[in-house]
mmCIF file of N, CA and C in Angstrom:
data_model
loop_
_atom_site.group_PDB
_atom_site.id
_atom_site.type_symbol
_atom_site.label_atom_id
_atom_site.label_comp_id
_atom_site.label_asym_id
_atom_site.label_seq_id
_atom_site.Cartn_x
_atom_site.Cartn_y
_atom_site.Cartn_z
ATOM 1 N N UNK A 1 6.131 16.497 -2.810
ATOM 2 C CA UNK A 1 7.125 16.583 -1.759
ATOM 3 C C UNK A 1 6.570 15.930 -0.503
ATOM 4 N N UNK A 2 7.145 15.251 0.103
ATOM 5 C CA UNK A 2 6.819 14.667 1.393
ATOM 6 C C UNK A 2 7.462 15.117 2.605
ATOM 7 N N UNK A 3 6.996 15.274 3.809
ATOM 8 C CA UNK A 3 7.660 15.677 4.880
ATOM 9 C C UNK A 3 7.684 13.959 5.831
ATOM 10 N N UNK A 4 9.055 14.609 6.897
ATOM 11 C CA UNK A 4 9.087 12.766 7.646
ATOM 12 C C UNK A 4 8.605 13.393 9.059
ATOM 13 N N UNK A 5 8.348 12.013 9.802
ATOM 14 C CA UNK A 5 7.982 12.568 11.114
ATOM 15 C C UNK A 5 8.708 10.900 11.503
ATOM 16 N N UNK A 6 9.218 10.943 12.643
ATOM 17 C CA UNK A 6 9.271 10.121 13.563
ATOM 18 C C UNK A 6 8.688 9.765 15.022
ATOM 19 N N UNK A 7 8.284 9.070 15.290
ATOM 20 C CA UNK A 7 6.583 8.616 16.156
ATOM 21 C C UNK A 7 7.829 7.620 17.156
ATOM 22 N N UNK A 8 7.138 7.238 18.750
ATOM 23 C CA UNK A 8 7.701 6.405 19.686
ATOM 24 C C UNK A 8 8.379 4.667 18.422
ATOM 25 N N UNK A 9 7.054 4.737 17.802
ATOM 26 C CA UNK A 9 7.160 2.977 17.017
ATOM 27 C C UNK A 9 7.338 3.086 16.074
ATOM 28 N N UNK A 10 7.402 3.781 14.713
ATOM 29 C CA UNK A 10 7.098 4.084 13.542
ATOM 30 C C UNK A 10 7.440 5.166 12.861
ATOM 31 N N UNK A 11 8.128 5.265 11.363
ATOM 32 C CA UNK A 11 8.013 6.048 10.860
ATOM 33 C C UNK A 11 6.988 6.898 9.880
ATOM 34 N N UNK A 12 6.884 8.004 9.840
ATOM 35 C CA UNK A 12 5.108 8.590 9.284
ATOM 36 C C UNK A 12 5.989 9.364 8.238
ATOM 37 N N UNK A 13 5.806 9.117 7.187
ATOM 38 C CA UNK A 13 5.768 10.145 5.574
ATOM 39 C C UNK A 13 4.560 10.325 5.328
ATOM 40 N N UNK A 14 4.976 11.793 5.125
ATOM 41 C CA UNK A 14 3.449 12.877 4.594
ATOM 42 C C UNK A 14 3.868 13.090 3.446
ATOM 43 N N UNK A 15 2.424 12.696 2.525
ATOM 44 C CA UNK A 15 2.708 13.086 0.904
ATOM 45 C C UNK A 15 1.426 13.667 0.790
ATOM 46 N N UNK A 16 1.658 14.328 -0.528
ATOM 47 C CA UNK A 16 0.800 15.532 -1.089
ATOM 48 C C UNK A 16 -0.466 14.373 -1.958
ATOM 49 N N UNK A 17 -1.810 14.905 -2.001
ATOM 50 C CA UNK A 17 -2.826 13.834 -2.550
ATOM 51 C C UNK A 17 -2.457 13.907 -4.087
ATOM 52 N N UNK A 18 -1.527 14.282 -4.659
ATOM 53 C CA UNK A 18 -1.093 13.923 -5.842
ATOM 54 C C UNK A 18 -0.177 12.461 -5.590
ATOM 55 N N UNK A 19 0.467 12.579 -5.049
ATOM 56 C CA UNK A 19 1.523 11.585 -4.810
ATOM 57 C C UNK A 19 0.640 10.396 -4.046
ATOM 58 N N UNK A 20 0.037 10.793 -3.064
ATOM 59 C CA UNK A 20 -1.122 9.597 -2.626
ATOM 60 C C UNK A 20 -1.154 8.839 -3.713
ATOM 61 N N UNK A 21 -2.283 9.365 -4.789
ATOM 62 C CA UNK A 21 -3.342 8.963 -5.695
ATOM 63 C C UNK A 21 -2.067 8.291 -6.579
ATOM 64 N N UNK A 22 -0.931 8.692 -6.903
ATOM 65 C CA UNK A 22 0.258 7.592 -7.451
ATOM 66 C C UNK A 22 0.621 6.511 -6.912
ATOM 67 N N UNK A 23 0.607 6.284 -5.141
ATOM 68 C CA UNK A 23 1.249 5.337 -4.688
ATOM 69 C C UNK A 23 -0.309 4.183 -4.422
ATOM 70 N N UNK A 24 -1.559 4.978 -4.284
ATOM 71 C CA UNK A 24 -2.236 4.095 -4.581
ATOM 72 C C UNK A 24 -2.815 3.105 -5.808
ATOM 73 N N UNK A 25 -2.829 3.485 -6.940
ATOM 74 C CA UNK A 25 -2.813 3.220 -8.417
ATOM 75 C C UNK A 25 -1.919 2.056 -8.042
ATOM 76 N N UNK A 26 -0.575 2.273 -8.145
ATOM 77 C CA UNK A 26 1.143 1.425 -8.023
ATOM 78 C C UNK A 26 0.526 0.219 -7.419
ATOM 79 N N UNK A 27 -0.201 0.415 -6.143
ATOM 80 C CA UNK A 27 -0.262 -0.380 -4.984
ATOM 81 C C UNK A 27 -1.703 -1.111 -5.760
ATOM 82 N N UNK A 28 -2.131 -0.777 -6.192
ATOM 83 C CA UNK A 28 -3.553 -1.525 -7.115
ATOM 84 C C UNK A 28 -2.990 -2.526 -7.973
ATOM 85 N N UNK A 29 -2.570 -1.621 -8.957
ATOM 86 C CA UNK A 29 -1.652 -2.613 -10.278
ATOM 87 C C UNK A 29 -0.947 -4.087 -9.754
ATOM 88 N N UNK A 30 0.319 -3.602 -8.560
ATOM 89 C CA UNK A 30 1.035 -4.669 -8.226
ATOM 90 C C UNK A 30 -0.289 -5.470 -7.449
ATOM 91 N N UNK A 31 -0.913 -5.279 -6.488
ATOM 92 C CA UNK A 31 -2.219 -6.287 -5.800
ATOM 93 C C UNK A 31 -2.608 -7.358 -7.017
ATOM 94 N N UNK A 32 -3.272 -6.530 -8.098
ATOM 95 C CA UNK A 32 -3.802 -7.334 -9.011
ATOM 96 C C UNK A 32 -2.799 -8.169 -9.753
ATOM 97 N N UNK A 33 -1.802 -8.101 -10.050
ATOM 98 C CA UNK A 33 -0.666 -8.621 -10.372
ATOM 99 C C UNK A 33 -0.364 -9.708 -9.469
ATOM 100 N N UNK A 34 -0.155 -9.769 -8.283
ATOM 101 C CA UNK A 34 0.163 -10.581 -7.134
ATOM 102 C C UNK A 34 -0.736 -11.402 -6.969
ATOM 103 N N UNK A 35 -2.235 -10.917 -6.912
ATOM 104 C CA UNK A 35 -3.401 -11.571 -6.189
ATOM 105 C C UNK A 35 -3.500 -13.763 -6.768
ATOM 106 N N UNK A 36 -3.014 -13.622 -7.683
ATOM 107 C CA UNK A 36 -3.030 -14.826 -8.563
ATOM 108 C C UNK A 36 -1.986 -15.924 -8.458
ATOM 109 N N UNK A 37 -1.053 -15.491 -7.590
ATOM 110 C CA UNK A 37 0.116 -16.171 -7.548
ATOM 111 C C UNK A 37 0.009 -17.297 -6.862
ATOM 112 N N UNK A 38 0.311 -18.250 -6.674
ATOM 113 C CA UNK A 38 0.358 -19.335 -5.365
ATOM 114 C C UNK A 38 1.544 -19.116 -4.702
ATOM 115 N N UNK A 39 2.147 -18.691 -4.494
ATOM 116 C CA UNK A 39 3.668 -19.156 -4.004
ATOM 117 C C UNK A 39 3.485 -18.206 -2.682
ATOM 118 N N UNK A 40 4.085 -18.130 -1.509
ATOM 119 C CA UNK A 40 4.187 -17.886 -0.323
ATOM 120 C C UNK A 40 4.438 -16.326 -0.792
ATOM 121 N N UNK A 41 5.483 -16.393 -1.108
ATOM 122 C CA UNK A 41 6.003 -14.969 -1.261
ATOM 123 C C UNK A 41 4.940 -13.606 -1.890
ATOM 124 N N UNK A 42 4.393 -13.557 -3.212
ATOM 125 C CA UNK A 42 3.452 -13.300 -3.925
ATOM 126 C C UNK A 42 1.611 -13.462 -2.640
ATOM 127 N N UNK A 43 1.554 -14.263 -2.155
ATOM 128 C CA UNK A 43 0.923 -14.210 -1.232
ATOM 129 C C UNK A 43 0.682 -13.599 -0.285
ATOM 130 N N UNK A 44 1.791 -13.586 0.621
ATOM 131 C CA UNK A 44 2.203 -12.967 1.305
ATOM 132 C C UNK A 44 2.353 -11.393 1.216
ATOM 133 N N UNK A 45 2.624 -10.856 0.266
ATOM 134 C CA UNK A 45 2.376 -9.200 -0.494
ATOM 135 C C UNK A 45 1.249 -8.775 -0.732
ATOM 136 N N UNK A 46 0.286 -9.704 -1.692
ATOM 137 C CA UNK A 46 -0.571 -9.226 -1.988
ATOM 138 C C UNK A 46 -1.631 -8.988 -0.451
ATOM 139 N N UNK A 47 -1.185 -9.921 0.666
ATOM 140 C CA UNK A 47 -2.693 -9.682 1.858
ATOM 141 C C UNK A 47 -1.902 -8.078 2.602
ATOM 142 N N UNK A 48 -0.557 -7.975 2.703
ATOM 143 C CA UNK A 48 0.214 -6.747 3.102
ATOM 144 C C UNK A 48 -0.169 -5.798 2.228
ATOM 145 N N UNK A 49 -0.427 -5.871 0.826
ATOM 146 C CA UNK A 49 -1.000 -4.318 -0.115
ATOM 147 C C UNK A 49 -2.282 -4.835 0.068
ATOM 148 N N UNK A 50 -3.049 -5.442 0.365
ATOM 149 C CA UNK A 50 -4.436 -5.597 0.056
ATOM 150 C C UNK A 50 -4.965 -4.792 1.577
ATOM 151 N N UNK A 51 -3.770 -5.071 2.834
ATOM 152 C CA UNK A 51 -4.006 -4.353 4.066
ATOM 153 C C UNK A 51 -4.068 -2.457 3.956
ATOM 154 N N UNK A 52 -2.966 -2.314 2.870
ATOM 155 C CA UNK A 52 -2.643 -1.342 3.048
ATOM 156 C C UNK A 52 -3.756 -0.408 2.460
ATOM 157 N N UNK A 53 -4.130 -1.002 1.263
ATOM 158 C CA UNK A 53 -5.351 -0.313 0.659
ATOM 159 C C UNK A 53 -6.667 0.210 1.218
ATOM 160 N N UNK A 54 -6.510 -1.252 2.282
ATOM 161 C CA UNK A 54 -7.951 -0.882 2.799
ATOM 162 C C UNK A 54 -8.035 -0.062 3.833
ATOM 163 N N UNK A 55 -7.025 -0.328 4.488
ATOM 164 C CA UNK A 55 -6.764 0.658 5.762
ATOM 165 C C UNK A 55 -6.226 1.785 5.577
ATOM 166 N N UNK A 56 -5.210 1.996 5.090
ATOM 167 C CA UNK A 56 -4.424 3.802 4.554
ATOM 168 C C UNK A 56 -4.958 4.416 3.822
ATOM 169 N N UNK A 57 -6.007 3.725 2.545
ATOM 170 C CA UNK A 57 -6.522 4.264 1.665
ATOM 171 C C UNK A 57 -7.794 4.065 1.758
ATOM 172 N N UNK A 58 -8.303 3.747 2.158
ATOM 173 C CA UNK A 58 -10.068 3.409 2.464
ATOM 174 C C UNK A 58 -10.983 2.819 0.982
ATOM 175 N N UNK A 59 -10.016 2.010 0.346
ATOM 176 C CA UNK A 59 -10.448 1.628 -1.168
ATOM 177 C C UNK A 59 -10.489 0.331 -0.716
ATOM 178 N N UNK A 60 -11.678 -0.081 -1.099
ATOM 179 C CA UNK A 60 -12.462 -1.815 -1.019
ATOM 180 C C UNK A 60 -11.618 -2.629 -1.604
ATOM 181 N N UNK A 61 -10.509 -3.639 -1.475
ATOM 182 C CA UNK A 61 -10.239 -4.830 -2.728
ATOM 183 C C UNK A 61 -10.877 -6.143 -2.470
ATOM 184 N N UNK A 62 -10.986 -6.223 -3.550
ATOM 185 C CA UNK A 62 -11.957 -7.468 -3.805
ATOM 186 C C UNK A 62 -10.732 -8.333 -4.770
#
């Protein structure tokens, strides 16, 4: 279950470290999936999940 919060800039969803540990996995799979692509788009995703990993989740991608 997640709770919402609304912030001056941003919206904040709180999830339970079950649901974390799902949206990080998701967010792994698609990275590695993406990381290979040439095309702008595919590019462009993978450095936005590759941000997200490292910063929201404190997991290294290489």
């Amino acid at each position: 279950m997640s709770d919402h919060h609304l912030t001056d800039d941003e919206y904040v969803k709180v999830f339970s470290a079950e649901d974390c540990a799902t949206i990080q996995l998701a967010l792994q799979e698609c990275y590695r999936s993406f990381k290979d692509h040439h095309d702008e788009w595919h590019r462009t995703q993978s450095s936005k999940i590759k941000q997200l990993l490292e910063g929201q989740f404190g997991h290294d991608v290489k």
